[in-house]
Short mmCIF file of C-alpha atoms and ligand atoms in Angstrom, two decimals:
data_model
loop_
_atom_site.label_atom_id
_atom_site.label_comp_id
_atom_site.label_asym_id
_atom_site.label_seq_id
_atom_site.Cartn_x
_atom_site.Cartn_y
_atom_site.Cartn_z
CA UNK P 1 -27.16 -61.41 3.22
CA UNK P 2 -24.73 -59.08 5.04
CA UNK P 3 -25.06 -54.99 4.64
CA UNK P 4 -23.34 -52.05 5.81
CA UNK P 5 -26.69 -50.13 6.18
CA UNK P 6 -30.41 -50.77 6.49
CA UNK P 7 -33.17 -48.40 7.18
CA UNK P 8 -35.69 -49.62 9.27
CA UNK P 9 -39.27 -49.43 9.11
CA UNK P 10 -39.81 -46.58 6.80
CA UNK P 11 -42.88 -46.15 4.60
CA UNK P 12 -40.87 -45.75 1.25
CA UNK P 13 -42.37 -43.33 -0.85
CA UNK P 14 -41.37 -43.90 -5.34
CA UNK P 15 -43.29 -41.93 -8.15
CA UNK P 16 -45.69 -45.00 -8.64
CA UNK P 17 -46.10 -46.78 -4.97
CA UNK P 18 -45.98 -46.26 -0.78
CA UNK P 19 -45.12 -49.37 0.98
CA UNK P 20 -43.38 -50.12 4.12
CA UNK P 21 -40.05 -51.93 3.76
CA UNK P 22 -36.36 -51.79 4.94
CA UNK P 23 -33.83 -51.12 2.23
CA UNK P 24 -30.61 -52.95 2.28
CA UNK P 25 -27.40 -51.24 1.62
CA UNK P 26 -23.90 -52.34 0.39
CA UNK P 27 -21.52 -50.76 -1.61
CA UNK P 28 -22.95 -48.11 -2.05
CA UNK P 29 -25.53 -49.62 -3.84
CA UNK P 30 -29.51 -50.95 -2.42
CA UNK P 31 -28.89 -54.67 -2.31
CA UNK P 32 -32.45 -55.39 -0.10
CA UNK P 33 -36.04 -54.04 -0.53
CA UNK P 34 -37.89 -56.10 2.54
CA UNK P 35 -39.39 -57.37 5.40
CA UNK P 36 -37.32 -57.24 8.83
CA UNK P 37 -33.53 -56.55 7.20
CA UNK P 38 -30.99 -57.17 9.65
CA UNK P 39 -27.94 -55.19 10.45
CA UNK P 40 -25.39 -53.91 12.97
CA UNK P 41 -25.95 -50.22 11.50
CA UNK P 42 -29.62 -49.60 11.56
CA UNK P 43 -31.31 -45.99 10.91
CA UNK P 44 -34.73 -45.95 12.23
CA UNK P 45 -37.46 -44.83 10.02
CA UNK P 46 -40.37 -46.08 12.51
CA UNK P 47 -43.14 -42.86 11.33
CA UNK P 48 -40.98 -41.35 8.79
CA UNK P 49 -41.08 -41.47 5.25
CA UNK P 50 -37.97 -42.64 2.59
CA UNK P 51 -37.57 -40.93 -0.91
CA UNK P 52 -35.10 -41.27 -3.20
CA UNK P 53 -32.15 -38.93 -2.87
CA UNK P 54 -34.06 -35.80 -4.17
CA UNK P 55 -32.42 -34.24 -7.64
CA UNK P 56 -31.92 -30.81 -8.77
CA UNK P 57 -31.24 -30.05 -12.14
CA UNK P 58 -30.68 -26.35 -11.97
CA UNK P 59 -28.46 -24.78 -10.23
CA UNK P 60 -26.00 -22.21 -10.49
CA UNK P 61 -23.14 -22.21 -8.09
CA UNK P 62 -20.14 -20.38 -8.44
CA UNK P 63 -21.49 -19.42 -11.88
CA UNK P 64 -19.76 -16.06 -13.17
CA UNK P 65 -23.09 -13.58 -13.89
CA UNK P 66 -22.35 -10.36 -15.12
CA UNK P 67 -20.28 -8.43 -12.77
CA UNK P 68 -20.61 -10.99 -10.12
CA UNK P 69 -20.73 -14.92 -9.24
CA UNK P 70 -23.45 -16.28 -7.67
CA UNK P 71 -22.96 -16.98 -3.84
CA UNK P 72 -22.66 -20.53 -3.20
CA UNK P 73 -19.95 -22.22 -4.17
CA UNK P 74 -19.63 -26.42 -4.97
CA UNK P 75 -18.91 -27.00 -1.16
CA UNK P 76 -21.21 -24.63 0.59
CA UNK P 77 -24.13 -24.83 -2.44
CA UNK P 78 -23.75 -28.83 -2.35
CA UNK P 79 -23.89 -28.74 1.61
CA UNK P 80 -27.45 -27.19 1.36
CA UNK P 81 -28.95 -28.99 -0.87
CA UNK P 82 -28.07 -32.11 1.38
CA UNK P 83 -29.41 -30.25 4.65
CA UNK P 84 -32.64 -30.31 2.36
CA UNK P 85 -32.29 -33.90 0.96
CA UNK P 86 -30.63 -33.38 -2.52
CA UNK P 87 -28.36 -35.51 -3.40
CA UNK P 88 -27.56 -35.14 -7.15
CA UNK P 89 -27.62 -31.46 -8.64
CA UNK P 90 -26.97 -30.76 -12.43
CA UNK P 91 -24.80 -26.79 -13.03
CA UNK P 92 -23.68 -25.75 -15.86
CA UNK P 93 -20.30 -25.28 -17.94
CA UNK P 94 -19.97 -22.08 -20.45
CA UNK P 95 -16.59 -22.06 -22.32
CA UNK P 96 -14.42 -19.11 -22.92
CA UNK P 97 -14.59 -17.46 -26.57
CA UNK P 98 -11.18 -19.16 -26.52
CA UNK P 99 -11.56 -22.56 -24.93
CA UNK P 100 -13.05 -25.74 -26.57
CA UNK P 101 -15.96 -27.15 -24.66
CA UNK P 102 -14.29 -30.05 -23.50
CA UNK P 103 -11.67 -28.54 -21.73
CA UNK P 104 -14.37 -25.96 -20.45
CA UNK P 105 -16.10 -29.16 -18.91
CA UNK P 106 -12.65 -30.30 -17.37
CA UNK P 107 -11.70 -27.02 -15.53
CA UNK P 108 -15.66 -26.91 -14.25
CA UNK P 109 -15.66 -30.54 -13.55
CA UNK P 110 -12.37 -30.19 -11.55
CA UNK P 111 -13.31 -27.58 -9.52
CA UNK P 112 -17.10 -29.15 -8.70
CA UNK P 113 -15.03 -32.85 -7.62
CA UNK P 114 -12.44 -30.29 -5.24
CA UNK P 115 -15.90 -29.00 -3.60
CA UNK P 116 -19.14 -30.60 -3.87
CA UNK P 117 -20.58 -33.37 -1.24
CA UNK P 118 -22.70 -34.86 -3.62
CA UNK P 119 -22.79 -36.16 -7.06
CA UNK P 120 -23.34 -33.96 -10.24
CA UNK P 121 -23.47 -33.45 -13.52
CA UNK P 122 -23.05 -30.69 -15.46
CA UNK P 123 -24.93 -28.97 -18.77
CA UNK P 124 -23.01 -27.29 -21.55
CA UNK P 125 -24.21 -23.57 -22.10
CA UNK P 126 -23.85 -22.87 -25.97
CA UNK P 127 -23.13 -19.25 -25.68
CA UNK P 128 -23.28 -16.80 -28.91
CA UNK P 129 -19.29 -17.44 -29.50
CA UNK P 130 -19.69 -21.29 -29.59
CA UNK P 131 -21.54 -21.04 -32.62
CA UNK P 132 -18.28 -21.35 -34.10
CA UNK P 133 -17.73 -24.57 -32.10
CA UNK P 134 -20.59 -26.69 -32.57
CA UNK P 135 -18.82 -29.60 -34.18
CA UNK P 136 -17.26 -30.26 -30.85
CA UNK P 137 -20.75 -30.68 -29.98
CA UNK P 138 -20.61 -34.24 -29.92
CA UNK P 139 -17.17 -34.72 -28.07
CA UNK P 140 -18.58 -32.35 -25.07
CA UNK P 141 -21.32 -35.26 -24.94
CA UNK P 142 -18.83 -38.01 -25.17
CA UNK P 143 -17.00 -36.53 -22.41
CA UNK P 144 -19.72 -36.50 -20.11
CA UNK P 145 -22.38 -33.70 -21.10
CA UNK P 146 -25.37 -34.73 -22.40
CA UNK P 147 -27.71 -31.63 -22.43
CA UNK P 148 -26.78 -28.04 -23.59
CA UNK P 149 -28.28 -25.18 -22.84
CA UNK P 150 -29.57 -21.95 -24.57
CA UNK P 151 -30.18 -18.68 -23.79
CA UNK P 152 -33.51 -16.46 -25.84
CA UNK P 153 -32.37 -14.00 -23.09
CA UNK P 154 -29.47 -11.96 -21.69
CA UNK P 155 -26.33 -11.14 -23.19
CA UNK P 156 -25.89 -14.91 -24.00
CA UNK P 157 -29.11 -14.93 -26.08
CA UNK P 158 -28.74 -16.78 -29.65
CA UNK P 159 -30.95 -15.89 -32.19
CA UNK P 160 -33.15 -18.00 -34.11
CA UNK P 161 -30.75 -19.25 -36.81
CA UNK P 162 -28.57 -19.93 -33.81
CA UNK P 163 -30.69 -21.62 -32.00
CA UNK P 164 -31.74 -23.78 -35.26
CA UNK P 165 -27.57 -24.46 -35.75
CA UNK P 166 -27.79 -25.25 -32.21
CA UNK P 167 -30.40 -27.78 -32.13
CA UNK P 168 -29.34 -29.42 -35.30
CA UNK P 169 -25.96 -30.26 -33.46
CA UNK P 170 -27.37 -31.25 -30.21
CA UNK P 171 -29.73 -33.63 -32.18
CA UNK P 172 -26.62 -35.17 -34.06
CA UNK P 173 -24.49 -36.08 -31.24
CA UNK P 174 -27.78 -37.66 -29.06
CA UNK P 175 -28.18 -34.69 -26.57
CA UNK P 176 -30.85 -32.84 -25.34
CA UNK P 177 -31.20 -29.16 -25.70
CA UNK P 178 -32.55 -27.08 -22.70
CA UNK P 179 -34.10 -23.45 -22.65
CA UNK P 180 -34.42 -20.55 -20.99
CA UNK P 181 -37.65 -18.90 -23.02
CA UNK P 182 -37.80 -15.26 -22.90
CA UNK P 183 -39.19 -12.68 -25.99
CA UNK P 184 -35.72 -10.55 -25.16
CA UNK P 185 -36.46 -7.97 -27.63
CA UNK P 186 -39.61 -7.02 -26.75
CA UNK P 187 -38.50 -7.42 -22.84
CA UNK P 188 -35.93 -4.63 -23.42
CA UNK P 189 -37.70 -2.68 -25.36
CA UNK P 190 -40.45 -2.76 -22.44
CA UNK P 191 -37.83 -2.36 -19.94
CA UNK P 192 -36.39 0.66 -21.73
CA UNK P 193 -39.34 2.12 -22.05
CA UNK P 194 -40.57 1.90 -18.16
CA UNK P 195 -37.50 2.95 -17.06
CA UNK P 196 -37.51 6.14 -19.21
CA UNK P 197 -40.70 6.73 -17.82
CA UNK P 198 -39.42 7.09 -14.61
CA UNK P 199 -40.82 3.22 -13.46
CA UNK P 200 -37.62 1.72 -11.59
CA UNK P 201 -39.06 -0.03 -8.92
CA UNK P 202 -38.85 -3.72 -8.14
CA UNK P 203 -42.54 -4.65 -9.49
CA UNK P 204 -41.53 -3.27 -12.77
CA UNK P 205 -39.69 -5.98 -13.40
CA UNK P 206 -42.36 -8.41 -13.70
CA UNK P 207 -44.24 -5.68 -15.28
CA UNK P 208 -41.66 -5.66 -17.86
CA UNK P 209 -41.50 -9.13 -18.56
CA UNK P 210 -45.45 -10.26 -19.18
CA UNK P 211 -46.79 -13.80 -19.68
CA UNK P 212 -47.20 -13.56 -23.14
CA UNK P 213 -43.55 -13.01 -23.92
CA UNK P 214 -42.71 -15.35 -21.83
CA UNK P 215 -45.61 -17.91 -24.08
CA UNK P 216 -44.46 -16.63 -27.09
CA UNK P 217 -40.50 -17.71 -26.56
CA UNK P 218 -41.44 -20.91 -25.12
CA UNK P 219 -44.35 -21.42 -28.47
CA UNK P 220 -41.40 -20.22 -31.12
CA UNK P 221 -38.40 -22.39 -29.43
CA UNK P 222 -40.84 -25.78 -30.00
CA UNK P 223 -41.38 -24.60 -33.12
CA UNK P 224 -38.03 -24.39 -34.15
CA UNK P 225 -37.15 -27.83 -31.68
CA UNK P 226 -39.82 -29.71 -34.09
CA UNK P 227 -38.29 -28.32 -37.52
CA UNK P 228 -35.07 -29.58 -36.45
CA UNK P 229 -36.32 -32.85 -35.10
CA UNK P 230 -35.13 -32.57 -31.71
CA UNK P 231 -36.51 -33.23 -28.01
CA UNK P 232 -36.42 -29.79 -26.23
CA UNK P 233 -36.75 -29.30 -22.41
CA UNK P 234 -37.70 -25.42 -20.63
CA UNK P 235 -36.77 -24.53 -17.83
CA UNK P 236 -38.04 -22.11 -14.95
CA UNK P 237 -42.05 -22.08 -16.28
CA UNK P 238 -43.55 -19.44 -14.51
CA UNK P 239 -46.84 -18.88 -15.92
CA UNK P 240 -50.25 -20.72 -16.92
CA UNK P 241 -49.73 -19.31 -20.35
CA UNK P 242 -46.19 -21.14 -21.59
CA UNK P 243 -47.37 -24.30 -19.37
CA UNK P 244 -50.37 -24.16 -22.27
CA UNK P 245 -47.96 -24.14 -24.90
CA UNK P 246 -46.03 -27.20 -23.67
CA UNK P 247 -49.51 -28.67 -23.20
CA UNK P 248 -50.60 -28.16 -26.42
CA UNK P 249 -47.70 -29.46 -28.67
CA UNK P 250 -47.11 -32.24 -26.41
CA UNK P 251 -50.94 -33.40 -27.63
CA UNK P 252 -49.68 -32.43 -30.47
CA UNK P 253 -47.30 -35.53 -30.12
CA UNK P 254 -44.08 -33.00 -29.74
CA UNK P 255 -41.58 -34.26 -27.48
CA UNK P 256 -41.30 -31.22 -25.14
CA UNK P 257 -40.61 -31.51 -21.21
CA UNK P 258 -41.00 -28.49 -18.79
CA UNK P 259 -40.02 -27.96 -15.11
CA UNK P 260 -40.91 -25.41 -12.58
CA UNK P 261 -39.51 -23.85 -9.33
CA UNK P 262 -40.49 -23.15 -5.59
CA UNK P 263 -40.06 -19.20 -6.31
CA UNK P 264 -43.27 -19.51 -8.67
CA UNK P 265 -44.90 -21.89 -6.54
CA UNK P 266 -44.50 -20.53 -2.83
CA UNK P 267 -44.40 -16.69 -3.87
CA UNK P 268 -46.01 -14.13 -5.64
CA UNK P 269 -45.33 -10.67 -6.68
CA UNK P 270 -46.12 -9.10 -2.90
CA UNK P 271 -42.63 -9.99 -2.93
CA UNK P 272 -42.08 -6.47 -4.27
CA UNK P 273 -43.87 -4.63 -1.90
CA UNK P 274 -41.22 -4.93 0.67
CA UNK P 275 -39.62 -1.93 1.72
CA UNK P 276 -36.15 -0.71 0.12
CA UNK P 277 -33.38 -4.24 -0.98
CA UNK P 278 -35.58 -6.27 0.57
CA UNK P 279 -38.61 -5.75 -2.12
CA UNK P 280 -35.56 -6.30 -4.37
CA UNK P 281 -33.86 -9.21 -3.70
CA UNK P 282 -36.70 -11.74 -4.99
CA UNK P 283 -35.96 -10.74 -8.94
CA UNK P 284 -35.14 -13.51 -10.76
CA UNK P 285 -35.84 -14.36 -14.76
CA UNK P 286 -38.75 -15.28 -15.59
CA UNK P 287 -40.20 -12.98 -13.33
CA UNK P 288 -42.19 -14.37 -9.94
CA UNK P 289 -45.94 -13.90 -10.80
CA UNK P 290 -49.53 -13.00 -9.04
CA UNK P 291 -51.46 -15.45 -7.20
CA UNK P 292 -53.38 -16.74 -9.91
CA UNK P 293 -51.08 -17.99 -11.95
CA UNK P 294 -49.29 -19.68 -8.95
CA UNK P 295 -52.59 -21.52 -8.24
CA UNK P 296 -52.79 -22.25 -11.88
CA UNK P 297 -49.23 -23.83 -12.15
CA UNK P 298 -50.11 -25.58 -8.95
CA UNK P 299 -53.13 -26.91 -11.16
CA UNK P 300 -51.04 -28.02 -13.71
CA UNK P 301 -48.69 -29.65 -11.81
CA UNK P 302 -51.58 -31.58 -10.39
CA UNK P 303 -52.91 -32.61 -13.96
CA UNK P 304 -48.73 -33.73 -14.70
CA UNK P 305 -48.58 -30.97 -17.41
CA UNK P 306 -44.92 -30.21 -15.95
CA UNK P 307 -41.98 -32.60 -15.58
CA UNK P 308 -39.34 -31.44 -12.97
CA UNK P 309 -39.39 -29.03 -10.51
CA UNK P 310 -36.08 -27.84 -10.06
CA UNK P 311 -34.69 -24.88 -8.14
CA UNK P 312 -32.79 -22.53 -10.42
CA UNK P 313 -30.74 -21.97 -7.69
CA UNK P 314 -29.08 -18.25 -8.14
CA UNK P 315 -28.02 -16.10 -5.07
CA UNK P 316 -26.28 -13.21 -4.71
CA UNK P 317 -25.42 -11.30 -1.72
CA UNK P 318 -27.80 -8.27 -0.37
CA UNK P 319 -25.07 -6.15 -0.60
CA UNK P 320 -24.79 -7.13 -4.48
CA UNK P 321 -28.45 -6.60 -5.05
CA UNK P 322 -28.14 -3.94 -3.41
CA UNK P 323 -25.74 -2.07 -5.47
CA UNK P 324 -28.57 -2.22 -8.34
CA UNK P 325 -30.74 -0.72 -6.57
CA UNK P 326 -31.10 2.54 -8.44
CA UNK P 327 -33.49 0.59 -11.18
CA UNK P 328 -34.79 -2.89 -11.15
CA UNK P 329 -32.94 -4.10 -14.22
CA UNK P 330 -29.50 -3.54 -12.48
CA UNK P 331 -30.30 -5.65 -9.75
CA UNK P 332 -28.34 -9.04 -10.58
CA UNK P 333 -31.23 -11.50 -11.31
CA UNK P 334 -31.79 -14.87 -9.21
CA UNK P 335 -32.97 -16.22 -5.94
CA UNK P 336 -31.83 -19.34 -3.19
CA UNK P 337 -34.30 -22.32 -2.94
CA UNK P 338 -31.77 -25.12 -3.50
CA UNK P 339 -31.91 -26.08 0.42
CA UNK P 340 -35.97 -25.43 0.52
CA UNK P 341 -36.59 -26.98 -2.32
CA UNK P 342 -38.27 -30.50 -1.70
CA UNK P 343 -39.61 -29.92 1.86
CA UNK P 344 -41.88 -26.61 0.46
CA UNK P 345 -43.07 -28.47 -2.64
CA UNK P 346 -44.05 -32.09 0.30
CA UNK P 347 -45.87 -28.78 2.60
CA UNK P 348 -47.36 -26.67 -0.27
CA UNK P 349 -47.72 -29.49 -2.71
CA UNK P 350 -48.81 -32.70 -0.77
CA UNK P 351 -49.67 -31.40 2.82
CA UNK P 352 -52.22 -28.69 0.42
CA UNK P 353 -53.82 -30.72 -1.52
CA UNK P 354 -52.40 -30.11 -4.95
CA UNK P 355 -50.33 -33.24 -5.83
CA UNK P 356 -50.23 -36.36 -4.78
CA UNK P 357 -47.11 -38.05 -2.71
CA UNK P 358 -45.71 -40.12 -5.45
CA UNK P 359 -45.96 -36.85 -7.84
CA UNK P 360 -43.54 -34.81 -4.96
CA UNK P 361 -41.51 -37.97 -6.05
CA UNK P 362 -41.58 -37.92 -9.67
CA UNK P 363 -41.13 -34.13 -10.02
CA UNK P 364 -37.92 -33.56 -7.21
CA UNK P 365 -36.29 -37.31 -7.97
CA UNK P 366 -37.37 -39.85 -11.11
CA UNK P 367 -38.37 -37.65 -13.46
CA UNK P 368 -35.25 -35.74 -13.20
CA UNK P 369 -33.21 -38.64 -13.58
CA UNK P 370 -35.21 -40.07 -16.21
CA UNK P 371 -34.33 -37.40 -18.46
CA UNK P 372 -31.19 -36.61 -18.21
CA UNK P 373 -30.29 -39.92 -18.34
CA UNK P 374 -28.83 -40.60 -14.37
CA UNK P 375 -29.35 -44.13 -15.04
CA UNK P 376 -28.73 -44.94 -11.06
CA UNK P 377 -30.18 -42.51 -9.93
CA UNK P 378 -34.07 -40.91 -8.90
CA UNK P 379 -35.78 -44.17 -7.33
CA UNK P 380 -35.68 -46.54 -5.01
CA UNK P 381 -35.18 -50.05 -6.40
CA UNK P 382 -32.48 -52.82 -6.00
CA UNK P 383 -29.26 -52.09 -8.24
CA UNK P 384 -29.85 -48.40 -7.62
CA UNK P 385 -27.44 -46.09 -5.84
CA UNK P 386 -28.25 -46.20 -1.96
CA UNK P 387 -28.82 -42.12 -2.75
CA UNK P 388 -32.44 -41.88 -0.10
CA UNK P 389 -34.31 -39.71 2.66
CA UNK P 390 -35.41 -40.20 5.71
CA UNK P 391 -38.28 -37.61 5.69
CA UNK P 392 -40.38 -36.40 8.97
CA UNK P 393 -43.52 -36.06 6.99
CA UNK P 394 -44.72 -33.67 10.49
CA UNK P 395 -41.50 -31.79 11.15
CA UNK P 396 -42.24 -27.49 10.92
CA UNK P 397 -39.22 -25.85 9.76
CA UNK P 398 -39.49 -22.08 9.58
CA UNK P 399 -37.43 -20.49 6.81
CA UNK P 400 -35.11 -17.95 7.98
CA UNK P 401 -31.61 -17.42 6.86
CA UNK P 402 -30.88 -18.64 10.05
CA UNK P 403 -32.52 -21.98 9.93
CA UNK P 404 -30.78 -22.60 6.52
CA UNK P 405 -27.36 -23.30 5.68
CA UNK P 406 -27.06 -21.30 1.84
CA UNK P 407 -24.52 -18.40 1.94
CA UNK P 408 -26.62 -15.50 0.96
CA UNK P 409 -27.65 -14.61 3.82
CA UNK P 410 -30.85 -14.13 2.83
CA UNK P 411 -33.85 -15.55 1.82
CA UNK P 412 -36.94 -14.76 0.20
CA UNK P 413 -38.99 -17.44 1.67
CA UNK P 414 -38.35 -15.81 5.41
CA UNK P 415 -41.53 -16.62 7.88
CA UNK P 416 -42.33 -19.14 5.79
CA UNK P 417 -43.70 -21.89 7.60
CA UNK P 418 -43.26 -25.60 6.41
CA UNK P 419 -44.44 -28.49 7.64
CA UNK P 420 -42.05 -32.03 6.34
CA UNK P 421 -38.07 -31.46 6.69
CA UNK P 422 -35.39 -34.56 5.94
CA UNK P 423 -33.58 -36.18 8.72
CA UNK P 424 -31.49 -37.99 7.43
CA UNK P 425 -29.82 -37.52 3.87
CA UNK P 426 -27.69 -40.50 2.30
CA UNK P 427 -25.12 -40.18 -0.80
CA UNK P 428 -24.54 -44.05 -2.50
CA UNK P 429 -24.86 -45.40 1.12
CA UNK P 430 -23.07 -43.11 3.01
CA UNK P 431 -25.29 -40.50 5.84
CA UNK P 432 -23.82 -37.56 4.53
CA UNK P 433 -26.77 -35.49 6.84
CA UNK P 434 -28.13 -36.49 10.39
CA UNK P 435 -29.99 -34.61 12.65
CA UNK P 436 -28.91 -31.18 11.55
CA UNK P 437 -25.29 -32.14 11.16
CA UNK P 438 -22.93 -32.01 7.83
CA UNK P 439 -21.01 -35.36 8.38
CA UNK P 440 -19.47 -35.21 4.77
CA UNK P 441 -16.18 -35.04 3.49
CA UNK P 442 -15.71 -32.20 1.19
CA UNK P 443 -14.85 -33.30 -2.54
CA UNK P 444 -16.82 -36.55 -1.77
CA UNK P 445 -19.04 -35.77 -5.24
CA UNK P 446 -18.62 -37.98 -8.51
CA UNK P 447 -19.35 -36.17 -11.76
CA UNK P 448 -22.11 -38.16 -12.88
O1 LIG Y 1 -32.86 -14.88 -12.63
C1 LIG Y 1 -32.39 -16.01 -12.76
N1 LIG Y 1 -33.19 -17.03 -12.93
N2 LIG Y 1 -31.07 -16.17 -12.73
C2 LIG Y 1 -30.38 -17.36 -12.97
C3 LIG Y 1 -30.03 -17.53 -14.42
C4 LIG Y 1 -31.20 -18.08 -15.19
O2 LIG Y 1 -31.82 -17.35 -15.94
O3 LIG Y 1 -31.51 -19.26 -15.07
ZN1 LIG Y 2 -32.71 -19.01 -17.02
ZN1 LIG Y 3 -31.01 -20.82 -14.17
#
């Protein structure tokens, strides 16, 4: 058999199994899983390992927040995810009061195909004026959307009956509804209330958003998920107390997923100690937590409570956090980790103890593709997209916004040390990253 790629000796690494093997690639496509592959164009894996192209299913790039729009854009966003070994990220589409959905998912889709170096997809945000729309539910998931997402929080919040009209459509047209799982009104009212009191720092914001709202969104959004017969996914799980609520209805035979990200797993609320916009730049929604409850989602990562671990990839500049300075709740909400991402979950999750290998796998790559239905994507298997990593399982990378390539120019992670960094990162067959070098062509990325 003839290829246009192999990779060499590697010890590939899948959710279920570490073997050695070459891969064979043509097309695009892996043709080969064997024993001494042949080839003219050989990448040498001798002591390294090979993952699936790692996938991110939340990010927000050149997302319109508020007053602002988050820093990265498709190119520059894309182009750091690669550096860190994703190649498939999922963003997100909101249409104008105005606009149907599908040609809200055109414009977005256009602009991600100009930009982005690797593949994506895209959810549909049902915002509070779409209520209106939701029989064009199903022809935003014919086009090419299959899971929409809601909002308990922010200005884009629905309300229960919403979010029941909401699910009822998603259900109907085969999608699957995703959730950001906030109590809002008691959040404000808490929020309200310590700012009056004079409160404003940063570590009133977690302060302000405690556990048990945070339980008691993610409890009351299954609820409603299993009335209206629906699958229901959260997002961004940042403390042992909603993980127990997944736990619990999923014994309960509910069909509830839940996915987690590096800010909750490689930070805690010190974060806030830091003097003047730096002590503010880590806020993000849910809130980052205390070190127990990062050991304790560690823990239930470990014991496969959680599904994904995804990076909610937010930024905005320190000059725009900085303008909110003046109380915590001004400060535009969301942190970088989309570069990060897999290499800090290999060095805190594997290289510590907490999960196994093949778990790193199944949370950053099969999992992920598994449920949102990337059918070619997330594993490493013949017939697959030729989307892999060359990983240096004892490579130290220390975080800096120097040794990363987001735009921010921050990031909260600085003087973090990790040990595991990708080498090389491939895109259906094509090394899109090599030894700290971009080689891609900008607008390479299919909408998936
Ligand atoms: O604070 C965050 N996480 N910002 C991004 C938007 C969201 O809530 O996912
Ligand atoms: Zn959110
Ligand atoms: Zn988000």
């Amino acid at each position: 058999m003839s290829y246009d790629l192999v990779i060499k000796n590697g010890t590939l690494v899948t959710a279920s199994s570490t073997y050695k093997a070459d891969i064979g690639i043509k097309n695009g496509r892996i043709i080969a899983i064997a024993e001494k592959l042949e080839c003219d164009k050989i990448v040498d894996a001798t002591d390294r390992l090979v993952t699936p192209g790692a996938i991110d299913t939340h990010v927000h790039l050149e997302m319109p927040i508020g007053k602002y729009t988050s820093t990265d854009d498709f190119y520059t966003g894309t182009k750091a995810a690669a550096f860190g070994g994703t190649t498939t990220i999922i963003d997100f589409v909101e249409a104008g009061e105005n606009q149907t959905l599908v040609d809200a998912l055109e414009e977005r889709k256009s602009k991600a195909e100009s930009r982005s170096i690797i593949d994506f997809g895209l959810h549909m945000t049902i915002m509070p004026h779409d209520i209106k729309k939701l029989n064009q539910v199903q022809a935003a998931f014919d086009a090419g959307c299959k899971s929409f997402k809601i909002y308990m929080a922010y200005g884009n919040k629905l309300n229960d009956g919403e979010i029941l009209l909401a699910f009822e459509a998603i259900g109907e047209a085969g999608g699957l509804p995703i959730v950001h799982a906030e109590n809002w009104d008691a959040i404000t009212t808490l929020i309200d209330k310590n700012i009056k009191e004079g409160n404003t720092g940063p570590e009133w914001h977690t302060k302000s958003r405690p556990a048990i709202l945070e339980a008691e969104a993610v409890g009351r959004v299954i609820d409603l998920a299993t009335y209206a017969g629906v699958p229901v996914h959260i997002f961004h799980i940042s403390c042992p107390e909603a993980i127990e609520r997944v736990k619990n209805a999923r014994i309960q035979g509910h069909y509830v997923t839940a996915e987690t990200c590096p800010q909750y797993l490689c930070l805690t609320d010190e974060v806030f100690e830091a003097e003047g916009v730096e002590g503010a730049l880590p806020i993000c929604s849910p809130p980052i937590r205390g070190i127990v409850d990062q050991l304790e989602l560690w823990e239930y990562l470990s014991s496969e409570s959680f599904h994904t671990i995804s990076s909610d990839h937010c930024p905005f500049t320190l000059k725009e956090k900085e303008a909110g300075m003046e109380a915590f709740n001004k400060v535009p909400g969301g942190v970088p980790s989309i570069e990060m991402r897999f290499s800090s979950i290999y060095s805190r999750g594997v290289r510590d103890g907490f999960i196994t290998v093949n778990q790193w796998v199944d949370l950053c790559c099969t999992t992920p593709a598994w449920l949102f239905g990337l059918e070619s994507k997330g594993d490493i298997q013949v017939g697959k997209d030729a989307d892999l990593v060359v990983f240096n399982p004892s490579k130290e990378v220390e975080l800096s916004r120097e040794s990363l390539h987001e735009e921010a120019g921050w990031t909260p992670y600085k003087d973090q040390k990790i040990t595991g960094w990708p080498e090389v990162t491939i895109s259906r067959g094509e090394i899109i990253v090599e030894n700290g070098k971009c080689l891609a062509e900008k607008g390479r990325g299919q909408f998936i």
